[in-house]
CSV table of C-alpha atoms and ligand atoms in Angstrom, one decimal:
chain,number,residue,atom,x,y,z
A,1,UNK,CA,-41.6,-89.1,138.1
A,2,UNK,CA,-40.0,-89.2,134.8
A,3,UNK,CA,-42.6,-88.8,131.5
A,4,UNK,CA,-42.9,-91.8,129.1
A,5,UNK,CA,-41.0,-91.3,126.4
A,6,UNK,CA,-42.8,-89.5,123.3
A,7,UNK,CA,-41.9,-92.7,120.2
A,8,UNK,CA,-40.3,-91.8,117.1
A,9,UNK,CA,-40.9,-93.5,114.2
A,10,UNK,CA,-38.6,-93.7,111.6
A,11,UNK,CA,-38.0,-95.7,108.7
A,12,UNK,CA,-34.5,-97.4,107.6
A,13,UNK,CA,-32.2,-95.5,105.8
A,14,UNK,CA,-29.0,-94.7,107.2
A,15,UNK,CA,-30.1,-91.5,109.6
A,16,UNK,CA,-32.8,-93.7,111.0
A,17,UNK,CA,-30.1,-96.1,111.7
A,18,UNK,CA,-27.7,-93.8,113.7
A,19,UNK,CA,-30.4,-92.4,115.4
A,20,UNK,CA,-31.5,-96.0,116.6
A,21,UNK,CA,-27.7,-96.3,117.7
A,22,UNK,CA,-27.1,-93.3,119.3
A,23,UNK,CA,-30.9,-94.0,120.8
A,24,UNK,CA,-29.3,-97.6,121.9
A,25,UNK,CA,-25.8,-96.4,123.4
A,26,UNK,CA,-27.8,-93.6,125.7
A,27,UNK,CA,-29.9,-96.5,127.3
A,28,UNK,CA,-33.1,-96.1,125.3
A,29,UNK,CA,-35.5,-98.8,123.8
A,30,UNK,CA,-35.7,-99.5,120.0
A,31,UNK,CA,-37.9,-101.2,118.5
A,32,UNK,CA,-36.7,-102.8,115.0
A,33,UNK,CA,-37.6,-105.6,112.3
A,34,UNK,CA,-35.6,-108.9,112.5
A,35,UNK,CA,-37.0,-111.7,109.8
A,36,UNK,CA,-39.1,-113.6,112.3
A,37,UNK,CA,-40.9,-110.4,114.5
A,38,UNK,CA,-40.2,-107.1,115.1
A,39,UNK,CA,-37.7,-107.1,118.3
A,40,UNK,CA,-37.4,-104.7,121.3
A,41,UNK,CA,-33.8,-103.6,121.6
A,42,UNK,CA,-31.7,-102.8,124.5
A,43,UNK,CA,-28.1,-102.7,125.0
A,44,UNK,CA,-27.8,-105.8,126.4
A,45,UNK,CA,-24.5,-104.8,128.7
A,46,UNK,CA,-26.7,-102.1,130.7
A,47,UNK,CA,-29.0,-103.1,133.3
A,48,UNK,CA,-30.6,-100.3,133.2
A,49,UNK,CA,-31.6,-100.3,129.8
A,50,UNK,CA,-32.4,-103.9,130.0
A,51,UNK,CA,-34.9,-102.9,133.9
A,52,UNK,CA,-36.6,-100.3,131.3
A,53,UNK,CA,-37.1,-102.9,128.9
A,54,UNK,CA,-38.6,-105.6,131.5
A,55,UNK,CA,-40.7,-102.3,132.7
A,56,UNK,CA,-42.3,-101.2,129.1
A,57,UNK,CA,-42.8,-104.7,128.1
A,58,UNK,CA,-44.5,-105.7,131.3
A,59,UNK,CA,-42.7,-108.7,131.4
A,60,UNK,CA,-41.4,-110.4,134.8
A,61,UNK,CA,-37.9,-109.8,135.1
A,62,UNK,CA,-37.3,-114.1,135.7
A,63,UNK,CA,-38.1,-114.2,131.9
A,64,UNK,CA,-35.0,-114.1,129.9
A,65,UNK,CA,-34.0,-111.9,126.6
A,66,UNK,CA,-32.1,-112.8,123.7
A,67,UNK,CA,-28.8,-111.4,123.3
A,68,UNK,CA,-28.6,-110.7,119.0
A,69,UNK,CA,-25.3,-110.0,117.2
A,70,UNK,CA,-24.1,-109.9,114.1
A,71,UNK,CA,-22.1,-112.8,113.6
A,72,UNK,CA,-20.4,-115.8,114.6
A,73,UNK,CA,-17.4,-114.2,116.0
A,74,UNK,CA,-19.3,-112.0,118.1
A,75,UNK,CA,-21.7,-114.9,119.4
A,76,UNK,CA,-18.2,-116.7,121.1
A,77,UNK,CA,-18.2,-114.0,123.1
A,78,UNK,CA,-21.0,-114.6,125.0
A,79,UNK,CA,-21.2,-118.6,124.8
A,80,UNK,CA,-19.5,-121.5,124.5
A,81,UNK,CA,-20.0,-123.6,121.5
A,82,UNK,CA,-19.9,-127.4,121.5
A,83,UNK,CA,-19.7,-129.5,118.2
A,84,UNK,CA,-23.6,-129.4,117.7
A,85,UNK,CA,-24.1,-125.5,118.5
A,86,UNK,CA,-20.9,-124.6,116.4
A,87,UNK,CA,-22.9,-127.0,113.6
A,88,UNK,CA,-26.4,-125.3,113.8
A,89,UNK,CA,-24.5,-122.1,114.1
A,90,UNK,CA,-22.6,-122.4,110.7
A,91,UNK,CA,-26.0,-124.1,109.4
A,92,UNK,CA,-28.5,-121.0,110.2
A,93,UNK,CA,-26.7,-117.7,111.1
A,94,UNK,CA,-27.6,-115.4,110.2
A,95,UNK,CA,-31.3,-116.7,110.6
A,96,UNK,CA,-34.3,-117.6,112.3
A,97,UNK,CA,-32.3,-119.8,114.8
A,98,UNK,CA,-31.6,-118.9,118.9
A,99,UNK,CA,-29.3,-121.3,120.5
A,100,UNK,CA,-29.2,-121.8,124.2
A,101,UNK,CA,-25.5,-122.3,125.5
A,102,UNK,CA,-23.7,-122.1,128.6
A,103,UNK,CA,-22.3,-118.8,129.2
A,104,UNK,CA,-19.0,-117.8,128.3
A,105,UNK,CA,-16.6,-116.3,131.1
A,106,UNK,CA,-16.1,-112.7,130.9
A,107,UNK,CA,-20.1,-112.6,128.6
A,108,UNK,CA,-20.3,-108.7,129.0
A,109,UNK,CA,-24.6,-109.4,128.9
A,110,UNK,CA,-26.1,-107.8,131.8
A,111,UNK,CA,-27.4,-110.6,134.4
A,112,UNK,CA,-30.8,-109.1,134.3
A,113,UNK,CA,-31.2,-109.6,131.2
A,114,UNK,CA,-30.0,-113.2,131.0
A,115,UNK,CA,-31.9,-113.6,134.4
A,116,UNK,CA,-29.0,-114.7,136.6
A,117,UNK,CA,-28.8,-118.0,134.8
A,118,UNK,CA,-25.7,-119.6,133.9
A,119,UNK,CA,-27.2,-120.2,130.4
A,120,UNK,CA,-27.5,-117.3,127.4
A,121,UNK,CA,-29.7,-117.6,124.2
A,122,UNK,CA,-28.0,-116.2,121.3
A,123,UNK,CA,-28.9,-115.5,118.0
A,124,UNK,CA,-27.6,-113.9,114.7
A,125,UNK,CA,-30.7,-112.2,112.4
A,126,UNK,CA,-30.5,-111.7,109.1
A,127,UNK,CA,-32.8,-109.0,108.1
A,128,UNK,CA,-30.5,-106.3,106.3
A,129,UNK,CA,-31.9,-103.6,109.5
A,130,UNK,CA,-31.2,-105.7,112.1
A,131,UNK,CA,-27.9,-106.5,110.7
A,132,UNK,CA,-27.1,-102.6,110.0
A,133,UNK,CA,-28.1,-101.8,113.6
A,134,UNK,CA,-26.1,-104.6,114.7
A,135,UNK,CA,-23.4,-103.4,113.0
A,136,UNK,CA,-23.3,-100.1,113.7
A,137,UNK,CA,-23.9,-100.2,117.6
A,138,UNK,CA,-21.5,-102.6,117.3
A,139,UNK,CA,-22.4,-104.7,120.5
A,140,UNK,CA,-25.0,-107.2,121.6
A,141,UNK,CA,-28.7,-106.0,121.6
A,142,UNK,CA,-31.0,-107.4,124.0
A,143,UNK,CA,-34.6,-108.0,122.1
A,144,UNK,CA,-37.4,-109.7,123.3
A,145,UNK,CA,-40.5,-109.9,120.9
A,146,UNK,CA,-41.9,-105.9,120.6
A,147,UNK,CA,-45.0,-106.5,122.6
A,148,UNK,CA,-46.7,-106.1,126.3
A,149,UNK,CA,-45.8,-109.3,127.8
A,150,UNK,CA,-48.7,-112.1,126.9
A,151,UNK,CA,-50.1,-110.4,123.8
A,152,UNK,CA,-49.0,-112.2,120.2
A,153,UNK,CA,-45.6,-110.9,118.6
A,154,UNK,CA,-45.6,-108.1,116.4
A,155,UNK,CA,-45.2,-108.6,112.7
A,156,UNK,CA,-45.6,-105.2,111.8
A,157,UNK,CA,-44.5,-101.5,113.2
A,158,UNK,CA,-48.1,-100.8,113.3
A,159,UNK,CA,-48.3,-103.9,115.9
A,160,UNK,CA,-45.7,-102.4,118.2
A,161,UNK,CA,-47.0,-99.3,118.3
A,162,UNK,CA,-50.4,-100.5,119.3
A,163,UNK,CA,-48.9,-101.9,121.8
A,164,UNK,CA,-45.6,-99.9,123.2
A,165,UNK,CA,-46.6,-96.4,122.0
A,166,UNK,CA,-45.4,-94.0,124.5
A,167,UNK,CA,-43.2,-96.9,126.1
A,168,UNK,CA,-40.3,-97.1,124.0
A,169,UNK,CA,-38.3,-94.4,122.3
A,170,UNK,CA,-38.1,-95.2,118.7
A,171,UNK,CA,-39.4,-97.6,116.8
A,172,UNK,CA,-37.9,-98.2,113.1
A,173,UNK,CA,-40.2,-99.5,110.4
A,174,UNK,CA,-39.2,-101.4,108.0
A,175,UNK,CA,-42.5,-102.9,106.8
A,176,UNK,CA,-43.6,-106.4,107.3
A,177,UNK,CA,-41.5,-109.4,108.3
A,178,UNK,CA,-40.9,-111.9,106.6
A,179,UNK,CA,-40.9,-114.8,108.3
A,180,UNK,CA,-43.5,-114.2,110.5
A,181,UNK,CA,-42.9,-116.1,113.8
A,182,UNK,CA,-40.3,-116.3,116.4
A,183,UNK,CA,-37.2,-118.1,116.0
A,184,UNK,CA,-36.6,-121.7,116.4
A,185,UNK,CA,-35.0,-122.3,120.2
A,186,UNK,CA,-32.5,-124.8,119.9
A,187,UNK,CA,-30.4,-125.4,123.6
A,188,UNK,CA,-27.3,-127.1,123.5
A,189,UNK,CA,-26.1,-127.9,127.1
A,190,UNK,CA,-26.1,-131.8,126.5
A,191,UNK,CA,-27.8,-133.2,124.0
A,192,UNK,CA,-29.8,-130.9,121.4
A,193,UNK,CA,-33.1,-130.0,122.5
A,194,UNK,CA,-36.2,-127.7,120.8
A,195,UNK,CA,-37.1,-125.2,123.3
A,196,UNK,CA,-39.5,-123.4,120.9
A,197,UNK,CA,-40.7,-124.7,117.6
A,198,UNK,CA,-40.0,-121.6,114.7
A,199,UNK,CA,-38.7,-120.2,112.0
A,200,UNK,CA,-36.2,-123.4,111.2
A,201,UNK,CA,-38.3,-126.2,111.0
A,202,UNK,CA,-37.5,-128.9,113.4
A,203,UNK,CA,-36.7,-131.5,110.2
A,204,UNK,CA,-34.7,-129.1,108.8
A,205,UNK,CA,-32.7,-129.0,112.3
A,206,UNK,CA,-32.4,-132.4,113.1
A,207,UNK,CA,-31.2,-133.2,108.9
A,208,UNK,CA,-28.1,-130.9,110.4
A,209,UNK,CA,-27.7,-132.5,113.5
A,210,UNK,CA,-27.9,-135.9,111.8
A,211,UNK,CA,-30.0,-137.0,114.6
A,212,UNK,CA,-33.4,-136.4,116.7
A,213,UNK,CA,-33.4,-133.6,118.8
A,214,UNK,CA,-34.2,-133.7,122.6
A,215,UNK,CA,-37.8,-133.2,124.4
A,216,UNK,CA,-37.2,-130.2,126.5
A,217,UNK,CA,-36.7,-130.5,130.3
A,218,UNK,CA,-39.5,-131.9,132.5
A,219,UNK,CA,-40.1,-130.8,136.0
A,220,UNK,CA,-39.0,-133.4,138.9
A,221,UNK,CA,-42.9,-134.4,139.3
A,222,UNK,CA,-42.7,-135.1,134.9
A,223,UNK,CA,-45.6,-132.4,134.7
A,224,UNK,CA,-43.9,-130.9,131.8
A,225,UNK,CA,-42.4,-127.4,132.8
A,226,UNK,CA,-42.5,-124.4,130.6
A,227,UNK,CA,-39.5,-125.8,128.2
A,228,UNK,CA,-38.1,-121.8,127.2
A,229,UNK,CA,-39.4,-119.6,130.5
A,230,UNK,CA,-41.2,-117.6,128.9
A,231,UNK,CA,-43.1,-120.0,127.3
A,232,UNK,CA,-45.7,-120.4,129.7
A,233,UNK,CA,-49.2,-122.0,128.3
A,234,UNK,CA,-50.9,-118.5,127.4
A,235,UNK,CA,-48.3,-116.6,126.6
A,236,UNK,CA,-49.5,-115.8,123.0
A,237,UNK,CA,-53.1,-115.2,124.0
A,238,UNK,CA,-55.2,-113.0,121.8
A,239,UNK,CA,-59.0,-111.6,124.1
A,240,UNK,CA,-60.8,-113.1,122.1
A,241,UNK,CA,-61.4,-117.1,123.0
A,242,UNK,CA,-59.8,-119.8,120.6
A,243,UNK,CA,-61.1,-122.8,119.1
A,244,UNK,CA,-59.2,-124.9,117.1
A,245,UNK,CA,-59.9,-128.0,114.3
A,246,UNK,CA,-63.4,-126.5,113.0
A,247,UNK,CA,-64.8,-128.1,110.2
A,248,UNK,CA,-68.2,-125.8,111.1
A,249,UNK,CA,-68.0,-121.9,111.7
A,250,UNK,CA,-71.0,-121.0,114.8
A,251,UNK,CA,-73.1,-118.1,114.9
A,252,UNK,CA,-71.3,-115.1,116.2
A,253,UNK,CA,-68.0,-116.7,115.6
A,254,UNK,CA,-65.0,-115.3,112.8
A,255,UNK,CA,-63.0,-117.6,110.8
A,256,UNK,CA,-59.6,-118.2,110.7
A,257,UNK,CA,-59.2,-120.2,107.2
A,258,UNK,CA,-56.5,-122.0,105.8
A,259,UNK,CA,-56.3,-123.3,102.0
A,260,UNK,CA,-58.8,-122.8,99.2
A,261,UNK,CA,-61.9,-124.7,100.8
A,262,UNK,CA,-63.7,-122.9,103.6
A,263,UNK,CA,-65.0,-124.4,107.2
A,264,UNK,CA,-68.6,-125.4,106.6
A,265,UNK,CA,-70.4,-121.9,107.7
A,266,UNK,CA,-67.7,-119.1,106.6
A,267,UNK,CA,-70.1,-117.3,105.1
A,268,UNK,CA,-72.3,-116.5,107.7
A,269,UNK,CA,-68.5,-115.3,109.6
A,270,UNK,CA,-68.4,-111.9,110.4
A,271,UNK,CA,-65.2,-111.6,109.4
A,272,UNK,CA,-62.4,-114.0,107.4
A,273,UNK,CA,-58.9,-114.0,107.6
A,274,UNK,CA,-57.5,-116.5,105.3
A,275,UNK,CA,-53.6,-117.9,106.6
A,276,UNK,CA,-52.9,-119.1,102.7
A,277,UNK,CA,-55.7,-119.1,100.6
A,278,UNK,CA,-53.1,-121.5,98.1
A,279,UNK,CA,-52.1,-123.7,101.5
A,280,UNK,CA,-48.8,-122.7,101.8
A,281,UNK,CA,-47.3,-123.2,105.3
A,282,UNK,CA,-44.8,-120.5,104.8
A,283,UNK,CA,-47.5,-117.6,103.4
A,284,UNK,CA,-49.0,-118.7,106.7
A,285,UNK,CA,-46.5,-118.3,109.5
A,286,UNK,CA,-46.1,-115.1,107.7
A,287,UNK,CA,-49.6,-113.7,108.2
A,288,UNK,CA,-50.5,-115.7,111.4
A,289,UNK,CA,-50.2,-112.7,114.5
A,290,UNK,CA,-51.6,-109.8,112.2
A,291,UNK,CA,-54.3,-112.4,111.2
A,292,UNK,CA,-55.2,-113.0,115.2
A,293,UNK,CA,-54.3,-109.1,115.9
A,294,UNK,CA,-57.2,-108.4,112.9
A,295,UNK,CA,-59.6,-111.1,114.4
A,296,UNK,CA,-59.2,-110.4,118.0
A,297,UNK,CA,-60.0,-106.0,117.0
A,298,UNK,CA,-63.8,-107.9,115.7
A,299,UNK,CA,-64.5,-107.8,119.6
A,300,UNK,CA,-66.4,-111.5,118.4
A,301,UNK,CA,-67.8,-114.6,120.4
A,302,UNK,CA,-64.7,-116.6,119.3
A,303,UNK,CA,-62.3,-116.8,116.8
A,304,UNK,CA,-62.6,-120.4,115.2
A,305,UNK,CA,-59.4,-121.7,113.5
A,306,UNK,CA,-59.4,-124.6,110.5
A,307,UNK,CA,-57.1,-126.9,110.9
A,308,UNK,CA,-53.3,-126.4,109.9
A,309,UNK,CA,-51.0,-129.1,108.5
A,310,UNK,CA,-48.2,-129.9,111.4
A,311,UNK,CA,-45.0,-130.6,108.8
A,312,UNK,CA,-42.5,-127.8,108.8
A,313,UNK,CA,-43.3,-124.5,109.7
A,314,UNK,CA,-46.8,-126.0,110.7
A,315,UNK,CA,-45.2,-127.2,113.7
A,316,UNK,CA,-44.8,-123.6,115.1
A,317,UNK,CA,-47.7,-122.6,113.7
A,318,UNK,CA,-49.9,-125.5,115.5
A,319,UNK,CA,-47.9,-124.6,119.0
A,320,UNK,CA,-48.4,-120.7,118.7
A,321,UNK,CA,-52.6,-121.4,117.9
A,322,UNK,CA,-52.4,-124.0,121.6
A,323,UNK,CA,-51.2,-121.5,123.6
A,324,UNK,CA,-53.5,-119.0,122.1
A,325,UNK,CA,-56.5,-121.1,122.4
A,326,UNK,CA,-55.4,-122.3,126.5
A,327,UNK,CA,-56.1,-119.7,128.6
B,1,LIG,O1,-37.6,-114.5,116.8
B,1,LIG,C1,-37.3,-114.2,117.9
B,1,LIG,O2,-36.6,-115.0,118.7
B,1,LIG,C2,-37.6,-112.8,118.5
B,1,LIG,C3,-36.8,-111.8,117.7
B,1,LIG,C4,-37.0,-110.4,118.2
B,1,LIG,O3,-35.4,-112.1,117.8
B,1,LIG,N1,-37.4,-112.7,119.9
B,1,LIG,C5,-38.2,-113.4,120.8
B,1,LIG,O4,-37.8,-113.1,122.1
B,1,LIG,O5,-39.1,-114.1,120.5
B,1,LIG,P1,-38.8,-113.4,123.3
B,1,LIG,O6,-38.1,-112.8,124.5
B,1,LIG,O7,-40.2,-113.0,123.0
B,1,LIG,O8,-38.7,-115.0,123.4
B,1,LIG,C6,-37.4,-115.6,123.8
B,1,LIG,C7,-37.6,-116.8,124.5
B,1,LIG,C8,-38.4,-116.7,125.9
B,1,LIG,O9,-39.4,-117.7,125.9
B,1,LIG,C9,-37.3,-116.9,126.9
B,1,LIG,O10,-37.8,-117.5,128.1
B,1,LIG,C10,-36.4,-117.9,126.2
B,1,LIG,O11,-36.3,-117.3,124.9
B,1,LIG,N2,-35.0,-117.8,126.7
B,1,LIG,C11,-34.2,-116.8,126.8
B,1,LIG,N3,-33.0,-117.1,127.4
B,1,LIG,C12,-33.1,-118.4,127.8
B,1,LIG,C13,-32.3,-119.3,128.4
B,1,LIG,N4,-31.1,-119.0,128.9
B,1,LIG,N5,-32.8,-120.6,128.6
B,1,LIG,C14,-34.0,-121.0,128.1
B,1,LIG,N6,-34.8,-120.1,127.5
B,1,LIG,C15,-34.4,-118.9,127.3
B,2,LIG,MG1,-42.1,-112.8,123.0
């Protein structure tokens, strides 16, 4: 039996940098900001770095990774590009955008990693670390979110090590980020369709397009399949049971508040996270998973959650609370 690796930490000037790369090009697991949520990189041409990564996360193998590079140029590459994904490409890269395309021939991506489909999602970042490591190593990273499988994403390097200490070999800190959830999924094999609601809110998308986009793919019996696999219904579930739209906190319940007027019975809460105390749908994606992470440590009954406006980033906020709250 091998030992689990013994995770560095480092922060992000330039040595922490070539030692993620080096890390990287030996097969080893880094974990690293990107503007949406700290990623778990892998170089995505080796299988075996890309089994180990599958194998610290937890996750099941059917459940597809992201390949991230630094630019357009790179992206063609791996995928083809119709009019509408060359579009939202030149929109949104670098960003919080991941386009699903069909694969390009020759895609050096490991087929573990892209699960043996003939589809790869793809996406360009543009936090200045992932970009540097991108860079550098100079090749596509694979990068799920920096978690076990089925806990929330990790928005912090505190996050991921709470959760992948002693499973991954470095993790580089570069404080909180920004954007605070995942990217928006976007595939383009036909006509556009939202995957995952995220960073790029859908209006914002479909302004570009200059049209609607698609409802994802629905099984054969129209029970609606998990649109992104790995987007099943509790993938983002905190312990702790959810309930959504309170306009009354119980007893033994904590509070997760949004804008400057409390649920009827916050003061009674244990505890009190506030998303935005000034309503601001952006200061809110941004503290949403440490806000649950916080919550969910209380060990509480429940976590009751106001209700959150659904317009632009509301959207993935509203969708990440469901699948938290379904279990
Ligand atoms: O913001 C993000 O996208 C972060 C950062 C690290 O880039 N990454 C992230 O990766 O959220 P992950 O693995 O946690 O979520 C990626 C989603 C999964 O639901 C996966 O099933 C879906 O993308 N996906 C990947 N390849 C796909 C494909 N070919 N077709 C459909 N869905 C795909
Ligand atoms: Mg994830």
């Amino acid at each position: 039996m091998t030992a689990p690796p013994a995770t560095r930490i480092l922060g992000t000037d330039a040595a922490a940098i070539a030692a993620a790369v080096r890390c990287l090009a030996a097969g080893g697991l880094v974990a690293f900001p990107t503007e949406t949520v700290y990623g778990l990189g892998a170089d995505a041409a080796d299988g075996r770095a890309v089994a180990r990564l599958y194998a610290a996360k937890g996750r099941p193998a059917f459940n597809p990774l992201i390949a991230h590079v630094t630019d357009i140029a790179a992206a063609r590459a791996l995928a083809r590009f119709e009019a509408d994904a060359a579009r939202l490409a030149a929109a949104f890269w670098p960003g919080p955008l991941t386009l699903v395309l069909p694969k390009a021939a020759g895609c050096p991506v490991a087929e573990l990693a892209t699960a043996g489909l003939g589809t790869i999602a793809v996406r360009v970042p543009r936090h200045p670390v992932a970009q540097n490591i991108l860079a550098a190593f100079g090749k596509p990273i694979a990068a799920p979110s920096a978690n076990r499988s089925g806990h929330v994403s990790p928005t912090h390097a505190a996050h991921v090590l709470a959760d992948l200490r002693g499973r991954v070999d470095l993790v580089i800190d570069g404080g909180a980020t920004p954007v605070g959830v995942e990217s928006s999924i976007v595939a383009c094999l036909g006509e556009p369709a939202l995957l995952r609601p995220g960073g790029v809110p859908r209006e914002v998308l479909e302004r570009t397009l200059g049209r609607r986009l698609a409802e994802p793919p629905r099984g054969a019996d129209a029970a609606p399949a998990p649109p992104a696999p790995g987007m099943l219904a509790s993938h983002y579930a905190p312990r702790t049971p959810l309930r959504l739209d309170v306009a009354r906190v119980e007893p033994g319940e904590v509070l997760l508040a949004f804008g400057s007027t409390l649920a009827a019975g916050a003061d009674k809460a244990a505890r009190v996270e506030n998303l935005s105390p000034r309503g601001d749908l952006i200061e809110a994606a941004a503290n949403l998973f440490s806000h649950l992470r916080d919550l969910d440590a209380v060990g509480a009954r429940c976590i009751a959650v106001m209700p959150v406006p659904h317009g632009g980033l509301g959207e993935a906020i509203n969708d990440r609370l469901q699948r938290a709250a379904r279990r």
